[in-house]
Coordinates of C-alpha atoms and ligand atoms in Angstrom, one line a residue:
M209 CA -13.7 5.2 28.1
K210 CA -15.2 8.3 26.3
I211 CA -14.4 8.6 22.7
C212 CA -15.1 10.8 19.7
M213 CA -14.8 9.6 16.1
I214 CA -14.6 12.3 13.6
G215 CA -15.9 11.0 10.3
T216 CA -18.6 8.1 10.2
G217 CA -17.7 6.5 6.9
Y218 CA -16.7 2.9 6.6
V219 CA -13.6 3.3 9.1
G220 CA -15.1 5.7 11.5
L221 CA -18.7 4.1 11.8
V222 CA -17.4 0.7 12.0
S223 CA -14.8 1.3 14.6
G224 CA -16.9 3.6 16.6
T225 CA -19.7 1.1 16.7
C226 CA -17.1 -1.6 17.8
F227 CA -15.5 0.6 20.5
A228 CA -19.1 1.2 21.8
D229 CA -19.7 -2.6 21.7
L230 CA -16.6 -3.1 23.8
G231 CA -18.4 -1.1 26.5
N232 CA -17.1 2.5 25.7
K233 CA -19.1 5.6 25.3
V234 CA -18.6 6.8 21.7
Y235 CA -19.7 9.9 20.0
C236 CA -19.7 9.6 16.2
V237 CA -19.4 13.0 14.4
D238 CA -19.9 13.8 10.7
R239 CA -20.4 17.0 8.7
D240 CA -22.9 15.1 6.4
K241 CA -26.3 15.8 8.2
L242 CA -28.0 13.3 5.9
K243 CA -25.8 10.5 7.4
I244 CA -26.1 11.6 10.9
N245 CA -30.1 11.7 10.6
K246 CA -30.0 8.2 9.2
L247 CA -27.8 7.1 12.0
K248 CA -30.2 8.7 14.6
N249 CA -32.8 6.3 13.5
A250 CA -30.3 3.4 13.9
V251 CA -30.0 2.9 10.2
S252 CA -26.5 2.4 8.7
P253 CA -25.8 4.7 5.6
I254 CA -23.3 2.0 4.4
Y255 CA -23.7 -1.6 3.6
E256 CA -21.4 -3.6 5.7
P257 CA -22.5 -7.1 7.0
G258 CA -23.7 -7.3 10.6
L259 CA -23.3 -3.3 11.0
N260 CA -26.9 -2.4 11.2
D261 CA -27.6 -4.8 14.1
L262 CA -24.5 -3.7 16.2
I263 CA -25.5 0.0 15.5
K264 CA -28.9 -0.7 16.8
N265 CA -27.9 -2.7 19.9
N266 CA -25.3 0.1 20.9
Y267 CA -27.5 2.9 20.2
K268 CA -30.3 1.5 22.3
A269 CA -27.9 0.7 25.0
K270 CA -27.0 4.5 24.9
R271 CA -23.4 3.9 24.4
L272 CA -23.3 5.0 20.7
H273 CA -24.3 8.7 20.0
F274 CA -24.5 10.3 16.7
T275 CA -24.1 14.1 16.3
D276 CA -22.8 17.0 14.1
D277 CA -22.1 19.0 17.3
L278 CA -18.3 18.6 17.3
E279 CA -17.8 20.9 20.2
K280 CA -19.9 18.9 22.7
A281 CA -18.5 15.5 21.3
I282 CA -15.0 16.8 21.9
K283 CA -15.8 18.2 25.3
E284 CA -17.1 14.8 26.5
S285 CA -14.4 12.8 25.3
Q286 CA -10.9 11.7 26.5
I287 CA -9.8 10.3 23.1
I288 CA -10.4 11.9 19.7
F289 CA -10.2 9.9 16.5
I290 CA -9.7 11.4 13.1
C291 CA -11.4 9.1 10.5
V292 CA -12.0 11.4 7.5
G293 CA -11.3 10.8 3.8
T294 CA -7.8 11.1 2.4
P295 CA -8.4 10.8 -1.4
N296 CA -5.9 11.7 -4.1
K297 CA -5.8 15.1 -5.4
K298 CA -7.4 15.3 -8.8
K299 CA -5.1 14.1 -11.7
S300 CA -2.3 13.6 -9.3
N301 CA -0.7 11.1 -7.0
L302 CA -0.5 13.6 -4.2
V303 CA -2.7 12.9 -1.1
D304 CA -5.5 15.4 -0.4
L305 CA -5.3 16.3 3.2
S306 CA -7.8 19.0 3.2
Q307 CA -10.3 16.9 5.3
V308 CA -7.7 16.1 7.9
N309 CA -6.4 19.5 8.1
S310 CA -9.9 21.1 8.4
V311 CA -10.6 18.6 11.3
A312 CA -7.4 19.6 13.0
K313 CA -8.5 23.3 12.8
S314 CA -12.0 22.5 14.2
I315 CA -10.4 20.4 17.1
S316 CA -8.1 23.1 18.1
K317 CA -11.1 25.4 18.6
Y318 CA -12.7 23.1 21.2
I319 CA -9.9 21.6 23.4
K320 CA -10.1 22.9 27.0
N321 CA -8.6 20.0 28.8
Y322 CA -6.1 17.2 27.9
K323 CA -6.9 15.0 25.0
I324 CA -5.4 12.3 23.1
I325 CA -5.9 12.9 19.2
V326 CA -5.5 9.6 17.2
N327 CA -5.3 9.8 13.5
K328 CA -6.9 6.7 12.0
S329 CA -7.1 8.1 8.5
T330 CA -4.2 6.8 6.2
V331 CA -2.0 9.8 5.9
P332 CA 1.6 10.5 4.4
V333 CA 4.6 10.4 6.6
S334 CA 4.9 13.5 8.8
T335 CA 1.0 14.3 8.6
G336 CA 1.2 13.9 12.5
D337 CA 3.5 16.7 12.7
Q338 CA 1.3 18.8 10.6
I339 CA -1.8 18.1 12.7
E340 CA 0.2 18.9 15.9
K341 CA 1.3 22.2 14.3
I342 CA -2.3 23.2 13.2
I343 CA -3.5 22.4 16.8
S344 CA -0.6 24.2 18.7
K345 CA -1.6 27.5 16.9
K346 CA -4.5 27.6 19.5
V347 CA -3.8 25.1 22.1
K348 CA -1.0 24.5 24.4
K349 CA 1.2 21.5 23.8
S350 CA 0.8 20.2 27.3
K351 CA -3.0 19.8 26.6
F352 CA -2.8 17.4 23.8
D353 CA -0.9 14.5 22.1
V354 CA -1.2 13.4 18.5
I355 CA -0.6 9.9 17.7
S356 CA -1.1 7.5 14.8
N357 CA -3.1 4.4 14.8
P358 CA -3.7 3.1 11.4
E359 CA -6.7 1.0 10.5
F360 CA -6.4 -2.3 8.6
L361 CA -10.1 -3.4 8.3
R362 CA -11.4 -4.6 5.1
E363 CA -14.8 -3.5 3.7
G364 CA -17.2 -6.7 3.8
E365 CA -15.2 -8.3 6.7
A366 CA -14.8 -5.1 8.7
I367 CA -16.4 -6.0 12.0
R368 CA -14.5 -9.2 12.1
D369 CA -11.3 -7.3 11.1
F370 CA -11.9 -4.7 13.9
K371 CA -12.6 -7.1 16.6
Y372 CA -9.9 -9.8 15.7
P373 CA -7.2 -7.7 14.2
D374 CA -3.7 -9.2 13.5
R375 CA -2.1 -6.2 15.0
I376 CA -2.8 -2.7 16.7
I377 CA -0.1 -0.1 15.7
I378 CA 0.4 2.8 17.9
G379 CA 2.7 5.3 16.6
S380 CA 3.6 8.0 19.0
N381 CA 6.5 10.3 19.9
N382 CA 5.3 10.2 23.6
K383 CA 6.0 6.7 25.1
K384 CA 3.4 7.6 28.1
I385 CA 0.5 7.3 25.5
Y386 CA 1.1 3.6 24.7
K387 CA -0.3 2.6 28.2
K388 CA -3.5 4.7 27.7
M389 CA -4.1 3.0 24.2
K390 CA -3.3 -0.3 25.6
I391 CA -6.1 0.0 28.1
L392 CA -8.4 1.0 25.3
Y393 CA -7.4 -2.0 23.1
E394 CA -7.1 -4.5 25.9
P395 CA -10.1 -6.5 25.0
L396 CA -8.7 -7.1 21.7
I397 CA -5.2 -7.8 22.9
R398 CA -6.5 -10.3 25.1
K399 CA -8.0 -12.2 22.2
G400 CA -4.5 -12.5 20.6
A401 CA -3.9 -9.1 18.7
K402 CA -0.4 -7.9 18.6
F403 CA 0.2 -4.6 20.2
F404 CA 3.1 -2.9 18.5
T405 CA 4.4 0.5 19.3
T406 CA 6.7 2.7 16.9
S407 CA 7.4 6.3 16.1
R408 CA 4.3 8.3 14.6
K409 CA 6.0 8.6 11.2
G410 CA 6.9 4.8 11.5
A411 CA 3.1 4.0 12.1
E412 CA 2.0 6.2 9.2
L413 CA 4.5 4.5 6.9
I414 CA 3.5 0.8 8.0
K415 CA -0.2 1.4 6.6
Y416 CA 0.9 2.6 3.2
A417 CA 3.7 -0.1 2.9
S418 CA 1.1 -2.9 4.0
N419 CA -1.4 -1.7 1.3
A420 CA 1.2 -1.3 -1.3
F421 CA 2.5 -4.9 -0.7
L422 CA -1.0 -6.5 -0.8
A423 CA -1.7 -4.6 -4.1
T424 CA 1.7 -6.0 -5.4
K425 CA 0.6 -9.5 -4.4
I426 CA -2.6 -9.3 -6.3
T427 CA -1.1 -7.7 -9.5
F428 CA 1.7 -10.3 -9.4
I429 CA -0.6 -13.1 -9.4
N430 CA -2.8 -11.4 -12.1
E431 CA 0.3 -11.1 -14.5
I432 CA 1.2 -14.9 -13.8
A433 CA -2.4 -15.5 -14.9
N434 CA -1.8 -13.9 -18.2
L435 CA 1.3 -16.2 -18.6
C436 CA -0.9 -19.3 -17.6
E437 CA -3.4 -18.4 -20.4
A438 CA -0.5 -18.2 -22.9
T439 CA 0.9 -21.6 -21.8
D440 CA -2.4 -23.5 -21.1
I441 CA -1.7 -23.7 -17.3
N442 CA -4.3 -23.7 -14.7
I443 CA -3.7 -20.3 -12.5
E444 CA -5.4 -22.1 -9.5
D445 CA -2.6 -24.6 -9.5
I446 CA 0.0 -22.0 -9.2
S447 CA -1.8 -20.2 -6.5
I448 CA -2.1 -23.3 -4.5
G449 CA 1.5 -24.3 -5.4
M450 CA 2.9 -21.0 -4.4
G451 CA 0.5 -20.2 -1.4
S452 CA 1.3 -23.4 0.4
D453 CA 4.8 -22.0 1.2
A454 CA 4.4 -20.4 4.5
R455 CA 6.9 -17.5 3.2
I456 CA 4.4 -16.7 0.5
G457 CA 1.0 -17.4 2.0
S458 CA -2.2 -18.2 0.0
R459 CA -4.1 -14.9 0.7
F460 CA -4.4 -12.1 -2.0
L461 CA -3.1 -14.8 -4.4
R462 CA -6.3 -15.3 -6.4
A463 CA -6.3 -14.0 -10.1
G464 CA -9.1 -11.8 -11.2
P465 CA -9.9 -8.3 -12.3
A466 CA -7.7 -5.2 -11.5
Y467 CA -7.7 -4.4 -7.8
G468 CA -10.0 -1.4 -7.0
G469 CA -11.7 0.1 -3.9
S470 CA -11.1 3.2 -1.7
C471 CA -7.6 2.0 -0.5
F472 CA -5.3 0.2 -2.9
P473 CA -5.6 2.6 -5.9
K474 CA -5.1 5.7 -3.9
D475 CA -2.6 4.3 -1.4
T476 CA -0.1 3.0 -4.0
K477 CA -0.2 6.4 -5.7
G478 CA 0.0 8.1 -2.3
L479 CA 3.0 6.1 -1.3
V480 CA 4.7 7.0 -4.6
S481 CA 4.1 10.6 -4.0
I482 CA 5.5 10.3 -0.5
A483 CA 8.6 8.7 -1.8
D484 CA 9.1 11.2 -4.5
R485 CA 8.9 14.0 -1.8
F486 CA 11.8 12.3 -0.2
K487 CA 13.5 11.6 -3.4
T488 CA 13.3 7.9 -3.3
N489 CA 12.3 5.8 -6.3
L490 CA 9.8 3.1 -5.6
S491 CA 9.9 1.5 -8.9
I492 CA 8.1 -1.7 -7.9
V493 CA 5.0 0.2 -6.7
K494 CA 5.0 2.3 -9.9
S495 CA 4.8 -0.9 -11.8
V496 CA 2.1 -2.1 -9.9
I497 CA 0.1 0.7 -10.5
K498 CA 0.6 0.8 -14.2
S499 CA -0.1 -3.2 -14.4
N500 CA -3.2 -2.6 -12.6
N501 CA -4.5 0.2 -14.8
D502 CA -3.6 -1.8 -17.7
R503 CA -5.5 -4.9 -16.5
K504 CA -8.8 -2.9 -16.4
M505 CA -8.8 -2.5 -20.2
L506 CA -7.0 -6.0 -20.9
L507 CA -9.9 -8.0 -19.1
T508 CA -12.5 -5.6 -20.7
K509 CA -11.2 -5.9 -24.3
R510 CA -11.1 -9.7 -24.0
I511 CA -15.0 -9.3 -24.5
N512 CA -14.4 -8.5 -28.0
K513 CA -12.8 -12.0 -28.6
I514 CA -15.4 -13.8 -26.6
M515 CA -18.3 -12.2 -28.7
N516 CA -16.3 -12.5 -32.0
N517 CA -16.3 -8.7 -32.2
K518 CA -20.1 -8.6 -32.3
I519 CA -21.1 -6.5 -29.3
K520 CA -23.6 -4.2 -30.9
N521 CA -27.1 -4.9 -29.8
K522 CA -26.1 -7.9 -27.7
K523 CA -27.8 -8.4 -24.3
I524 CA -25.0 -8.5 -21.7
T525 CA -25.6 -8.9 -18.0
V526 CA -23.1 -7.9 -15.3
L527 CA -23.3 -9.6 -12.0
G528 CA -21.8 -7.5 -9.3
V529 CA -20.6 -3.9 -9.9
T530 CA -18.9 -2.8 -6.6
F531 CA -15.3 -3.2 -6.3
K532 CA -15.6 -6.5 -4.4
A533 CA -18.3 -8.6 -2.7
N534 CA -20.0 -7.7 0.4
T535 CA -19.7 -3.8 0.2
D536 CA -21.7 -1.0 -1.6
D537 CA -18.5 0.8 -2.4
M538 CA -18.1 1.7 -5.9
R539 CA -14.9 3.7 -5.5
E540 CA -12.3 2.5 -8.3
S541 CA -14.4 -0.5 -9.2
S542 CA -13.4 -2.0 -12.5
S543 CA -17.1 -2.0 -13.6
L544 CA -16.7 1.8 -14.0
V545 CA -14.4 0.9 -17.0
L546 CA -16.3 -2.2 -18.2
I547 CA -19.9 -0.9 -18.3
P548 CA -19.2 2.4 -20.1
Y549 CA -17.1 0.3 -22.7
L550 CA -19.9 -2.1 -23.4
L551 CA -22.3 0.8 -23.7
K552 CA -20.0 2.6 -26.1
K553 CA -19.9 -0.5 -28.3
G554 CA -23.5 -0.5 -28.3
A555 CA -24.5 -3.3 -26.0
L556 CA -27.9 -3.5 -24.1
V557 CA -26.5 -4.0 -20.6
K558 CA -28.6 -5.1 -17.4
Y559 CA -26.8 -5.4 -14.1
Y560 CA -27.6 -6.9 -10.7
D561 CA -25.8 -6.1 -7.6
P562 CA -26.9 -7.3 -4.1
S563 CA -26.2 -3.9 -2.7
G564 CA -28.6 -2.3 -4.8
P565 CA -28.7 0.2 -7.8
K566 CA -25.8 2.7 -8.3
E567 CA -25.9 6.4 -8.9
D568 CA -22.7 5.9 -11.3
F569 CA -25.1 4.1 -13.8
K570 CA -28.3 6.2 -13.5
K571 CA -28.4 8.0 -16.7
N572 CA -28.1 5.6 -19.6
K573 CA -31.0 4.3 -21.7
N574 CA -29.2 1.2 -22.7
L575 CA -28.3 0.3 -19.0
K576 CA -30.7 -1.2 -16.4
F577 CA -30.5 -2.4 -13.0
E578 CA -32.6 -5.5 -12.3
K579 CA -33.9 -6.5 -8.8
S580 CA -32.8 -10.3 -9.1
I581 CA -30.2 -12.5 -10.7
N582 CA -33.0 -14.2 -12.6
K583 CA -34.4 -11.0 -14.3
A584 CA -30.9 -10.0 -15.0
C585 CA -29.8 -13.0 -16.7
L586 CA -33.2 -13.7 -18.6
G587 CA -32.4 -13.8 -22.4
S588 CA -28.9 -12.7 -22.0
D589 CA -26.2 -13.3 -24.7
L590 CA -23.3 -12.9 -22.4
I591 CA -23.1 -12.9 -18.5
I592 CA -20.2 -11.4 -16.9
I593 CA -19.5 -12.3 -13.3
N594 CA -17.6 -9.3 -11.9
T595 CA -17.6 -9.8 -8.1
E596 CA -17.8 -12.9 -5.9
W597 CA -21.1 -12.5 -3.8
D598 CA -22.1 -15.8 -2.4
E599 CA -25.3 -15.8 -4.4
F600 CA -23.5 -15.7 -7.7
K601 CA -21.7 -19.1 -6.9
S602 CA -24.2 -21.8 -7.6
I603 CA -26.5 -20.3 -10.3
D604 CA -28.3 -22.8 -12.8
F605 CA -27.8 -20.6 -15.8
K606 CA -29.6 -22.8 -18.2
K607 CA -32.7 -22.6 -16.2
I608 CA -32.7 -18.7 -15.8
V609 CA -31.2 -17.6 -19.2
K610 CA -34.0 -19.5 -21.0
K611 CA -32.1 -19.7 -24.3
N612 CA -29.3 -21.7 -26.1
N613 CA -25.9 -20.2 -27.1
F614 CA -25.2 -17.8 -24.2
K615 CA -21.8 -17.3 -23.0
I616 CA -20.3 -16.7 -19.5
Y617 CA -17.2 -14.7 -18.6
D618 CA -16.4 -15.3 -15.1
M619 CA -13.6 -12.8 -14.0
R620 CA -13.6 -14.6 -10.5
N621 CA -13.1 -18.2 -11.4
L622 CA -16.2 -19.1 -9.5
Y623 CA -17.2 -22.2 -11.7
N624 CA -15.6 -25.4 -12.7
P625 CA -14.8 -25.2 -16.5
N626 CA -15.3 -28.9 -17.1
E627 CA -18.7 -28.9 -15.4
L628 CA -20.1 -26.0 -17.5
K629 CA -18.5 -27.7 -20.6
K630 CA -20.6 -30.8 -19.7
K631 CA -23.9 -28.6 -19.8
N632 CA -22.7 -27.1 -23.3
I633 CA -22.3 -23.6 -21.9
K634 CA -19.5 -21.5 -23.4
Y635 CA -17.4 -20.6 -20.5
Y636 CA -14.5 -18.1 -20.2
S637 CA -12.4 -17.4 -16.9
V638 CA -9.1 -16.0 -16.0
G639 CA -5.9 -17.6 -16.0
R640 CA -7.1 -21.1 -16.9
Ligands
NAD801 N1 -12.6 2.2 3.6 C1 -11.7 1.2 4.1 O1 -11.8 0.1 3.8 C2 -10.5 1.8 4.8 C3 -9.7 0.9 5.5 C4 -8.5 1.2 6.3 C5 -8.3 2.8 6.2 N2 -9.0 3.4 5.6 C6 -8.6 5.0 5.7 O2 -9.6 5.5 6.6 C7 -9.8 6.9 6.2 C8 -11.4 7.0 6.0 O3 -11.8 6.2 5.0 P1 -13.5 5.9 4.8 O4 -13.4 4.9 3.7 O5 -13.9 5.6 6.0 O6 -14.0 7.3 4.2 P2 -15.2 7.7 3.9 O7 -15.3 8.7 2.8 O8 -16.3 6.6 3.9 O9 -15.8 8.6 5.3 C9 -15.2 9.8 5.6 C10 -16.3 10.5 6.3 O10 -15.7 11.7 6.9 C11 -16.7 12.8 7.0 N3 -16.0 14.0 7.1 C12 -15.1 14.7 6.2 N4 -14.6 15.8 6.6 C13 -15.3 16.0 7.9 C14 -15.3 16.9 8.8 N5 -14.4 18.2 8.8 N6 -16.0 16.9 10.0 C15 -16.8 15.7 10.1 N7 -16.8 14.6 9.3 C16 -16.1 14.9 8.0 C17 -17.3 12.5 5.6 O11 -18.6 13.2 5.5 C18 -17.5 11.1 5.5 O12 -18.7 10.6 6.1 C19 -9.1 7.2 4.7 O13 -7.9 7.8 5.0 C20 -8.9 5.7 4.3 O14 -7.9 5.7 3.5 C21 -10.1 3.2 4.8

């Protein structure tokens, strides 16, 4: 099939590349010329394991094309995916749909023959109606259908998640479309993905409800971790004990820092704003948002206790600053609260992240990016493990810090407290 992906961010680029890998001809379009130029040299503008090679192979095979010429891409394609950003509006829970609306307007200028327009961006209930309305101002309704096909991939695991999804959700008010979408997704359905169809609004809500539920699960276990600390119980025993119940499941049940990233924070807020619009009180989701916000400071302020309130001029190392491992995405990362707090308290901070230095942390003289774990940890008073990249999991701290009396604050529970105790290292973790 011939496909156009509008927006080549984490979702558009990964799904476009994977569709090409399944044998389709894919045009990836973005308004960001820098991104498109990088991609034309077969270089991925984002860090996602395995993505660079997949781009190279499919670009070479001429199945994958990168362009800022939306008119040509639409003309050549049968199916057009909208994959642009849907952030929250500034200082509000409302979803900013300006990117989606602007794409809908552009699409309406270029449709000449029948197209299926698939919204993959996460959008509030009835956005599909709105896209349809915008396009039908210029195009006859018989020449297009607007459907919803939310994306569930996770950054860091995006290729695997796209190629082996649990389910493919197609929301459409026109049942004829299901057949066409089933053909597109057939290779994934054959591997076991559930193909589920519903109304367009239903599909839009499934995405928000799923993300809010996962955020709730994380927040729940984080609060139980607080109780474990107060009662001298190991949170990991609770996670295993609870997670072994098939009704509960073990995934998303590991205690750690507040959730972050480009989806859970904005989608929980977005869901509350949708419910407000329909005069429905989502009290659980509201509590989750508050608890998660509080957690950022709770875990950060614990450093005062660990350091006996002596943070000024202390050498502190932060390992991992993205919102989780295996991504370069900084959106809503808890390090954006943690590092400014340490700097404000007068600490001398070094950080290392396998995905490289970050724009967010460029302008501070007491903050330095180091190119290796060894350099970052040398001479530190406190090492904070903030994300769980594999390379953080078996560090010989004594060997690389090269001093006595340093401490470790492991926010991801990567190490066994007893083993570090045997090595005389002062070790603090979460919920145990
Ligand atoms: N990131 C994830 O893990 C993830 C997972 C599932 C769903 N989603 C949802 O998918 C959507 C996209 O998320 P993302 O993380 O890929 O966003 P992103 O910010 O990484 O990418 C969006 C891209 O769209 C481009 N764009 C914006 N307006 C455009 C226009 N008019 N024409 C062409 N290109 C345009 C931007 O330049 C950018 O490259 C969001 O709604 C998000 O909630 C994201």
